[in-house]
Tab-separated table of C-alpha atoms in Angstrom:
chain	number	residue	atom	x	y	z
A	1	MET	CA	20.476	-21.939	-18.450
A	2	ASP	CA	21.191	-22.931	-14.839
A	3	PRO	CA	18.058	-22.084	-12.769
A	4	ARG	CA	20.282	-20.465	-10.149
A	5	THR	CA	21.738	-18.133	-12.792
A	6	SER	CA	18.219	-17.296	-13.979
A	7	ALA	CA	17.175	-16.497	-10.394
A	8	ARG	CA	20.043	-14.067	-9.935
A	9	ARG	CA	18.915	-12.159	-12.999
A	10	SER	CA	15.296	-11.983	-11.871
A	11	LEU	CA	15.584	-10.440	-8.445
A	12	LYS	CA	15.758	-6.730	-9.231
A	13	LEU	CA	12.570	-4.920	-8.332
A	14	ASN	CA	10.900	-1.928	-9.945
A	15	TRP	CA	9.751	0.325	-7.104
A	16	ILE	CA	6.807	2.688	-7.588
A	17	ALA	CA	5.376	5.339	-5.299
A	18	SER	CA	1.755	4.420	-5.960
A	19	THR	CA	-0.570	7.315	-5.202
A	20	THR	CA	-3.363	5.638	-7.178
A	21	LEU	CA	-3.264	2.425	-5.174
A	22	SER	CA	-2.987	4.479	-1.984
A	23	LEU	CA	-6.173	6.298	-2.966
A	24	ILE	CA	-8.054	3.065	-3.673
A	25	ARG	CA	-7.084	1.564	-0.326
A	26	MET	CA	-8.143	4.732	1.510
A	27	VAL	CA	-11.562	4.796	-0.136
A	28	GLU	CA	-12.122	1.076	0.398
A	29	SER	CA	-11.174	1.357	4.083
A	30	SER	CA	-13.630	4.225	4.545
A	31	THR	CA	-16.621	1.892	4.392
A	32	LEU	CA	-17.186	-1.468	6.012
A	33	VAL	CA	-19.442	-4.153	4.542
A	34	THR	CA	-20.880	-6.882	6.737
A	35	ASP	CA	-23.354	-9.740	6.321
A	36	ASP	CA	-26.076	-9.945	8.936
A	37	PRO	CA	-27.644	-13.302	9.952
A	38	SER	CA	-30.471	-12.884	7.439
A	39	GLY	CA	-28.000	-12.879	4.580
A	40	ARG	CA	-28.497	-9.241	3.706
A	41	VAL	CA	-25.505	-7.015	3.082
A	42	SER	CA	-25.196	-4.067	5.437
A	43	ILE	CA	-23.156	-0.957	4.688
A	44	MET	CA	-21.509	0.573	7.725
A	45	ARG	CA	-19.589	3.778	8.086
A	46	GLY	CA	-15.904	2.949	8.125
A	47	SER	CA	-13.304	4.223	10.541
A	48	ALA	CA	-11.643	7.513	9.706
A	49	LYS	CA	-8.804	6.980	12.176
A	50	ALA	CA	-6.482	5.368	9.620
A	51	LEU	CA	-7.008	8.020	6.957
A	52	PRO	CA	-3.966	10.334	6.649
A	53	LEU	CA	-6.211	13.394	6.461
A	54	LYS	CA	-6.053	16.427	8.743
A	55	SER	CA	-9.239	18.208	7.768
A	56	ASP	CA	-12.608	17.002	9.047
A	57	VAL	CA	-14.087	18.221	5.773
A	58	SER	CA	-11.727	15.957	3.814
A	59	VAL	CA	-12.576	12.991	6.004
A	60	LYS	CA	-16.278	13.612	5.415
A	61	VAL	CA	-15.690	13.691	1.646
A	62	PHE	CA	-13.986	10.296	1.756
A	63	LEU	CA	-16.656	8.720	3.931
A	64	THR	CA	-19.484	10.144	1.837
A	65	GLU	CA	-18.028	9.119	-1.518
A	66	ALA	CA	-17.094	5.666	-0.207
A	67	ASP	CA	-20.710	5.184	0.890
A	68	ARG	CA	-21.912	6.166	-2.588
A	69	ILE	CA	-19.616	3.632	-4.237
A	70	LEU	CA	-20.687	0.850	-1.888
A	71	GLU	CA	-24.356	1.650	-2.442
A	72	ARG	CA	-23.780	1.368	-6.201
A	73	LEU	CA	-22.030	-1.973	-5.822
A	74	VAL	CA	-24.643	-3.442	-3.497
A	75	SER	CA	-27.514	-2.239	-5.679
A	76	ALA	CA	-25.833	-3.994	-8.602
A	77	SER	CA	-25.716	-7.206	-6.529
A	78	LEU	CA	-21.921	-7.222	-6.555
A	79	GLU	CA	-19.619	-8.397	-3.805
A	80	PRO	CA	-17.763	-5.185	-2.899
A	81	SER	CA	-14.554	-6.995	-1.994
A	82	ALA	CA	-14.481	-8.567	-5.471
A	83	PHE	CA	-14.700	-5.158	-7.143
A	84	TRP	CA	-11.933	-3.679	-5.017
A	85	SER	CA	-9.765	-6.747	-5.563
A	86	HIS	CA	-10.119	-6.514	-9.338
A	87	LEU	CA	-9.523	-2.768	-9.281
A	88	VAL	CA	-6.320	-3.238	-7.263
A	89	ASP	CA	-5.257	-6.041	-9.588
A	90	ASP	CA	-5.658	-3.789	-12.620
A	91	VAL	CA	-3.728	-0.932	-11.009
A	92	VAL	CA	-0.784	-3.110	-9.960
A	93	SER	CA	-0.572	-4.549	-13.473
A	94	HIS	CA	0.888	-1.225	-14.629
A	95	SER	CA	4.603	-0.553	-14.414
A	96	GLY	CA	3.971	3.026	-13.293
A	97	ASP	CA	1.643	5.097	-11.122
A	98	GLU	CA	-1.153	5.199	-13.690
A	99	PRO	CA	-4.189	7.437	-12.976
A	100	LEU	CA	-7.639	5.906	-12.666
A	101	THR	CA	-10.064	6.144	-15.580
A	102	PRO	CA	-13.737	5.229	-16.041
A	103	GLN	CA	-12.563	2.412	-18.329
A	104	ILE	CA	-10.424	0.858	-15.583
A	105	CYS	CA	-13.404	1.048	-13.219
A	106	GLU	CA	-15.653	-0.598	-15.795
A	107	VAL	CA	-13.251	-3.485	-16.333
A	108	ALA	CA	-13.161	-4.111	-12.578
A	109	LEU	CA	-16.967	-4.000	-12.422
A	110	LEU	CA	-17.340	-6.480	-15.276
A	111	ARG	CA	-14.783	-8.837	-13.754
A	112	ALA	CA	-16.711	-8.627	-10.485
A	113	GLY	CA	-19.868	-9.755	-12.301
A	114	HIS	CA	-21.616	-6.503	-13.279
A	115	SER	CA	-24.049	-6.656	-16.184
A	116	GLN	CA	-22.639	-5.206	-19.401
A	117	LEU	CA	-25.925	-3.417	-19.992
A	118	GLN	CA	-25.344	-0.723	-17.360
A	119	SER	CA	-21.645	-1.150	-16.579
A	120	GLU	CA	-20.636	2.082	-18.315
A	121	GLN	CA	-23.103	4.135	-16.282
A	122	THR	CA	-22.045	2.531	-12.986
A	123	ALA	CA	-18.360	2.912	-13.865
A	124	ALA	CA	-18.828	6.617	-14.540
A	125	ALA	CA	-20.495	7.124	-11.149
A	126	VAL	CA	-17.821	5.110	-9.318
A	127	PHE	CA	-15.065	7.028	-11.077
A	128	ARG	CA	-16.635	10.393	-10.147
A	129	SER	CA	-16.584	9.429	-6.480
A	130	LEU	CA	-13.005	8.164	-6.675
A	131	ASP	CA	-11.894	11.276	-8.534
A	132	THR	CA	-13.540	13.510	-5.944
A	133	CYS	CA	-11.502	11.693	-3.297
A	134	ARG	CA	-8.370	12.018	-5.443
A	135	ILE	CA	-8.771	15.787	-5.681
A	136	THR	CA	-9.380	16.000	-1.937
A	137	LEU	CA	-6.316	13.867	-1.206
A	138	ALA	CA	-4.158	15.953	-3.548
A	139	GLY	CA	-5.120	19.026	-1.558
A	140	GLU	CA	-4.173	17.348	1.725
A	141	LEU	CA	-1.015	15.574	0.505
A	142	PRO	CA	0.220	17.426	-2.590
A	143	ARG	CA	3.648	15.749	-2.338
A	144	MET	CA	2.473	12.216	-1.629
A	145	ALA	CA	4.590	10.595	-4.365
A	146	GLU	CA	7.729	12.299	-3.103
A	147	GLN	CA	6.915	11.380	0.482
A	148	LEU	CA	6.301	7.748	-0.476
A	149	ARG	CA	9.694	7.557	-2.184
A	150	LEU	CA	11.317	8.816	1.000
A	151	ARG	CA	9.296	6.376	3.096
A	152	TYR	CA	10.094	3.273	1.068
A	153	ALA	CA	13.819	4.060	0.759
A	154	PRO	CA	14.823	2.233	4.009
A	155	LEU	CA	12.689	-0.763	3.057
A	156	LYS	CA	14.238	-0.892	-0.400
A	157	GLN	CA	17.739	-0.547	1.008
A	158	ALA	CA	17.242	-3.376	3.510
A	159	PHE	CA	15.785	-5.674	0.879
A	160	GLU	CA	18.559	-4.986	-1.619
A	161	ALA	CA	21.128	-5.819	1.055
A	162	TYR	CA	19.633	-9.118	2.191
A	163	GLY	CA	16.538	-10.042	0.159
A	164	PRO	CA	17.878	-11.433	-3.146
A	165	GLY	CA	20.144	-13.960	-1.444
A	166	MET	CA	17.344	-15.039	0.879
A	167	LEU	CA	14.950	-15.526	-2.006
A	168	ARG	CA	17.438	-17.697	-3.878
A	169	SER	CA	17.984	-19.806	-0.764
A	170	ILE	CA	14.231	-20.138	-0.190
A	171	GLY	CA	13.731	-21.286	-3.783
A	172	ASN	CA	16.577	-23.777	-3.455
A	173	GLN	CA	15.207	-25.110	-0.175
A	174	ILE	CA	11.732	-25.575	-1.634
A	175	TRP	CA	13.064	-27.398	-4.712
A	176	ASN	CA	16.032	-29.191	-3.154
A	177	GLY	CA	18.568	-26.987	-4.929
A	178	ALA	CA	16.955	-26.970	-8.376
A	179	PRO	CA	14.013	-24.547	-8.778
A	180	PRO	CA	11.980	-25.117	-11.969
A	181	LYS	CA	12.582	-22.888	-14.963
A	182	GLY	CA	10.749	-19.590	-14.615
A	183	TRP	CA	10.323	-19.975	-10.845
A	184	TRP	CA	11.174	-16.290	-10.341
A	185	PRO	CA	9.291	-13.835	-12.582
A	186	ASN	CA	11.447	-11.908	-15.041
A	187	LYS	CA	10.248	-8.615	-13.577
A	188	VAL	CA	8.531	-7.708	-10.329
A	189	THR	CA	6.958	-4.335	-9.600
A	190	VAL	CA	6.670	-3.167	-6.000
A	191	HIS	CA	3.958	-0.590	-5.353
A	192	ALA	CA	4.722	1.356	-2.177
A	193	VAL	CA	1.514	2.735	-0.662
A	194	GLN	CA	0.479	5.087	2.129
A	195	PRO	CA	0.314	3.236	5.478
A	196	LEU	CA	-3.191	2.644	6.806
A	197	GLN	CA	-2.798	-0.431	9.012
A	198	SER	CA	0.659	0.048	10.545
A	199	GLY	CA	2.067	-2.390	8.049
A	200	ALA	CA	0.341	-4.442	5.358
A	201	ALA	CA	1.172	-5.996	2.017
A	202	GLY	CA	-0.287	-8.129	-0.735
A	203	HIS	CA	0.411	-9.461	-4.179
A	204	SER	CA	-1.507	-9.913	-7.381
A	205	PRO	CA	-2.151	-13.561	-8.275
A	206	HIS	CA	-2.340	-12.556	-11.939
A	207	GLN	CA	0.456	-9.986	-12.200
A	208	SER	CA	4.146	-10.009	-11.315
A	209	ALA	CA	3.579	-7.320	-8.722
A	210	VAL	CA	3.317	-6.798	-4.995
A	211	TRP	CA	2.261	-3.846	-2.886
A	212	ILE	CA	3.429	-2.905	0.580
A	213	GLU	CA	2.780	-0.094	3.025
A	214	ALA	CA	5.772	2.223	3.205
A	215	VAL	CA	6.207	2.253	6.965
A	216	LEU	CA	9.264	3.970	8.367
A	217	THR	CA	9.884	1.657	11.316
A	218	ASP	CA	9.422	-2.048	12.010
A	219	ILE	CA	5.999	-2.876	13.428
A	220	SER	CA	7.523	-5.563	15.630
A	221	PRO	CA	11.117	-5.599	16.908
A	222	LYS	CA	11.117	-9.383	16.427
A	223	VAL	CA	10.248	-9.352	12.695
A	224	PRO	CA	11.845	-6.700	10.421
A	225	GLU	CA	9.322	-5.206	8.011
A	226	TRP	CA	11.358	-6.059	4.901
A	227	LEU	CA	10.766	-9.759	5.662
A	228	ARG	CA	7.104	-9.114	4.846
A	229	LEU	CA	8.257	-8.228	1.334
A	230	VAL	CA	10.364	-11.406	1.123
A	231	TYR	CA	7.316	-13.399	2.211
A	232	HIS	CA	5.039	-11.915	-0.462
A	233	LEU	CA	7.627	-12.242	-3.209
A	234	SER	CA	7.978	-15.911	-2.288
A	235	GLU	CA	4.211	-16.312	-2.306
A	236	LEU	CA	4.058	-14.564	-5.688
A	237	ALA	CA	6.530	-17.067	-7.160
A	238	ILE	CA	4.526	-19.958	-5.707
A	239	ASP	CA	1.184	-18.618	-6.980
A	240	THR	CA	2.617	-18.009	-10.448
A	241	HIS	CA	4.111	-21.501	-10.587
A	242	THR	CA	1.026	-23.319	-9.281
A	243	ARG	CA	-1.322	-21.380	-11.561
A	244	THR	CA	0.871	-22.042	-14.581
A	245	HIS	CA	1.100	-25.727	-13.693
A	246	ALA	CA	-2.664	-25.951	-13.125
A	247	SER	CA	-3.410	-24.094	-16.366
A	248	ASN	CA	-1.146	-26.431	-18.333
A	249	SER	CA	-2.997	-29.339	-16.732
A	250	GLY	CA	-6.385	-27.934	-17.762
A	251	ILE	CA	-7.431	-26.945	-14.224
A	252	ASP	CA	-9.577	-23.838	-13.763
A	253	THR	CA	-7.571	-21.204	-11.859
A	254	SER	CA	-10.022	-18.312	-12.145
A	255	GLY	CA	-11.427	-18.675	-8.641
A	256	LYS	CA	-9.939	-18.586	-5.184
A	257	SER	CA	-7.673	-21.279	-3.872
A	258	SER	CA	-9.450	-24.426	-2.775
A	259	SER	CA	-8.908	-26.181	0.528
A	260	THR	CA	-7.352	-29.142	-1.314
A	261	GLU	CA	-4.327	-27.106	-2.368
A	262	LEU	CA	-1.086	-27.362	-0.457
A	263	PRO	CA	-0.766	-24.745	2.328
A	264	TRP	CA	2.179	-22.944	0.746
A	265	SER	CA	1.302	-19.587	2.294
A	266	LEU	CA	1.678	-21.076	5.776
A	267	GLY	CA	4.597	-23.350	5.015
A	268	ILE	CA	6.840	-20.585	3.755
A	269	VAL	CA	6.534	-18.611	7.010
A	270	PRO	CA	9.170	-20.769	8.764
A	271	LEU	CA	11.240	-20.821	5.562
A	272	VAL	CA	11.544	-17.040	5.617
A	273	LEU	CA	12.216	-16.908	9.356
A	274	ASP	CA	14.728	-19.753	9.185
A	275	GLN	CA	16.704	-18.015	6.452
A	276	ALA	CA	16.687	-14.763	8.434
A	277	ILE	CA	17.911	-16.470	11.608
A	278	ASP	CA	20.565	-18.371	9.677
A	279	ARG	CA	21.921	-15.019	8.432
A	280	GLY	CA	21.781	-13.404	11.846
A	281	LEU	CA	19.064	-10.985	10.745
A	282	LEU	CA	16.601	-11.617	13.573
A	283	PRO	CA	17.156	-10.345	17.112
A	284	THR	CA	17.350	-13.817	18.669
A	285	GLY	CA	17.884	-12.262	22.085
A	286	LEU	CA	14.202	-11.298	22.080
A	287	LEU	CA	13.115	-14.889	21.425
A	288	PRO	CA	12.708	-17.520	24.170
A	289	ASP	CA	15.238	-20.358	23.776
A	290	GLY	CA	16.104	-19.216	20.265
A	291	GLN	CA	12.644	-20.054	18.914
A	292	MET	CA	11.267	-18.491	15.751
A	293	PRO	CA	8.754	-15.642	16.191
A	294	PHE	CA	5.939	-17.593	14.539
A	295	ASP	CA	3.188	-15.783	16.435
A	296	GLU	CA	4.554	-12.359	15.494
A	297	ALA	CA	5.032	-13.256	11.824
A	298	ILE	CA	1.608	-14.856	11.533
A	299	GLY	CA	-0.064	-11.864	13.150
A	300	LEU	CA	1.694	-9.503	10.730
A	301	TRP	CA	1.381	-11.536	7.539
A	302	ARG	CA	-2.021	-13.180	7.843
A	303	SER	CA	-3.749	-10.700	5.518
A	304	SER	CA	-3.312	-13.128	2.606
A	305	ASP	CA	-6.632	-14.523	1.281
A	306	THR	CA	-5.012	-17.907	0.701
A	307	PHE	CA	-3.712	-17.827	4.257
A	308	GLU	CA	-7.176	-17.157	5.667
A	309	ASN	CA	-8.924	-19.789	3.544
A	310	LEU	CA	-6.799	-22.520	5.127
A	311	LEU	CA	-7.952	-21.808	8.661
A	312	GLY	CA	-11.009	-22.724	10.636
A	313	PRO	CA	-12.784	-20.079	12.717
A	314	GLY	CA	-11.467	-21.497	15.984
A	315	ILE	CA	-7.742	-21.335	15.195
A	316	ASP	CA	-6.174	-18.230	16.700
A	317	ASP	CA	-2.672	-16.921	16.051
A	318	ALA	CA	-1.184	-18.631	19.112
A	319	SER	CA	-2.626	-22.054	18.256
A	320	LEU	CA	-1.562	-21.725	14.647
A	321	ALA	CA	1.951	-20.645	15.623
A	322	LEU	CA	2.306	-23.722	17.832
A	323	LEU	CA	1.009	-26.008	15.071
A	324	ILE	CA	3.453	-24.604	12.518
A	325	GLN	CA	6.352	-24.721	14.962
A	326	GLU	CA	5.729	-28.381	15.749
A	327	TRP	CA	5.345	-29.244	12.060
A	328	TRP	CA	8.535	-27.376	11.153
A	329	LEU	CA	10.657	-28.996	13.851
A	330	GLU	CA	9.281	-32.493	13.231
A	331	VAL	CA	8.829	-32.499	9.447
A	332	GLY	CA	9.403	-29.286	7.515
A	333	MET	CA	13.058	-28.636	8.244
A	334	HIS	CA	14.039	-32.273	7.635
A	335	THR	CA	12.137	-33.104	4.434
A	336	LYS	CA	14.034	-32.456	1.201
A	337	ALA	CA	10.895	-32.544	-0.955
A	338	PHE	CA	9.022	-29.568	0.489
A	339	PRO	CA	5.656	-30.341	-1.200
A	340	ILE	CA	5.643	-33.673	0.674
A	341	ALA	CA	6.194	-31.821	3.947
A	342	LEU	CA	3.308	-29.504	3.045
A	343	LYS	CA	0.977	-32.493	2.669
A	344	GLU	CA	1.692	-33.338	6.296
A	345	LEU	CA	1.016	-29.708	7.263
A	346	ALA	CA	-2.290	-29.876	5.389
A	347	SER	CA	-3.241	-33.007	7.341
A	348	ARG	CA	-2.441	-31.318	10.629
A	349	LEU	CA	-4.485	-28.263	9.639
A	350	ASP	CA	-7.442	-30.475	8.705
A	351	ARG	CA	-7.291	-32.248	12.065
A	352	SER	CA	-7.059	-28.929	13.904
A	353	ASN	CA	-9.948	-27.460	11.909
A	354	SER	CA	-12.064	-30.570	12.576
A	355	ALA	CA	-11.338	-30.429	16.297
A	356	SER	CA	-12.195	-26.730	16.324
A	357	ASN	CA	-15.494	-27.304	14.512
A	358	GLN	CA	-16.463	-30.108	16.897
A	359	GLY	CA	-15.712	-27.835	19.816
A	360	ASP	CA	-18.136	-25.240	18.435
A	361	VAL	CA	-20.995	-27.709	18.179
């Protein structure tokens, strides 16, 4: 089968109003975890400003139960972010809005490194706290699923109008007109969640699924919110392909991306923006001299773990935007073999990171 024909058949998305994932993100955001200079983990009370709760009593329930969960995780010598990541990954693996269970919590604990000896007991305690928050949230937002469907409708409509064609073009540009077989997953689930950060999204590196906050308006007038979805769907295809290729080559893909990998997550930013400009879908009148809004896109999309792992501590959004713009104009847009162009981007990132580190000394 022609890869382009396969791509056309793989671009329909299954949208879900995910109350369960919304709950998890709310609880996780209710507590902050930081490392102090001594290496000890400190639990801090999270901000309640982002929680979509009206009652002070409800806010207190969330903060209290989130603290209890974090105390359990820290006492079990677990990295809290690893637990939440695995729990999210398990939830997005479902094709529907599945309710949480103690078993799902236990699987996430075990994947995060919890001892099997007491995992059932810890999972039961974590689930009780999450379920208490679920009941509280149901009282505050009894029609959350219905409201989420209304909220994601404009996003879905915009993507269906422009997204599939853009994704095909992005795949063709990456692979010089011939994407490899299976480049686009056969089925992709989109979990729409309650906004907490005025726009955010992510994807599961192990599942054909993405999640995105169902915001009603664009966060930036320069970058339509549905482009965030295009970006993460592109990153999902790349992650799936690179993991499959690495697995077939006998490379361990269980951990996070290493610094030696190609900086796909950065390189596809100008690909998405270029396709949008080419179709007249960006308000070029807001951009100086017709330039791409790299700084805006980077600021909005830099929540990706892979994205962050590529950057040194001294590279801010403005510096990174300039680096990518120069690379794109000099190399990226002219090189037919995109992975070769990404090697040059990786070299430029290494030089920038080295210069930044030397400046900190």
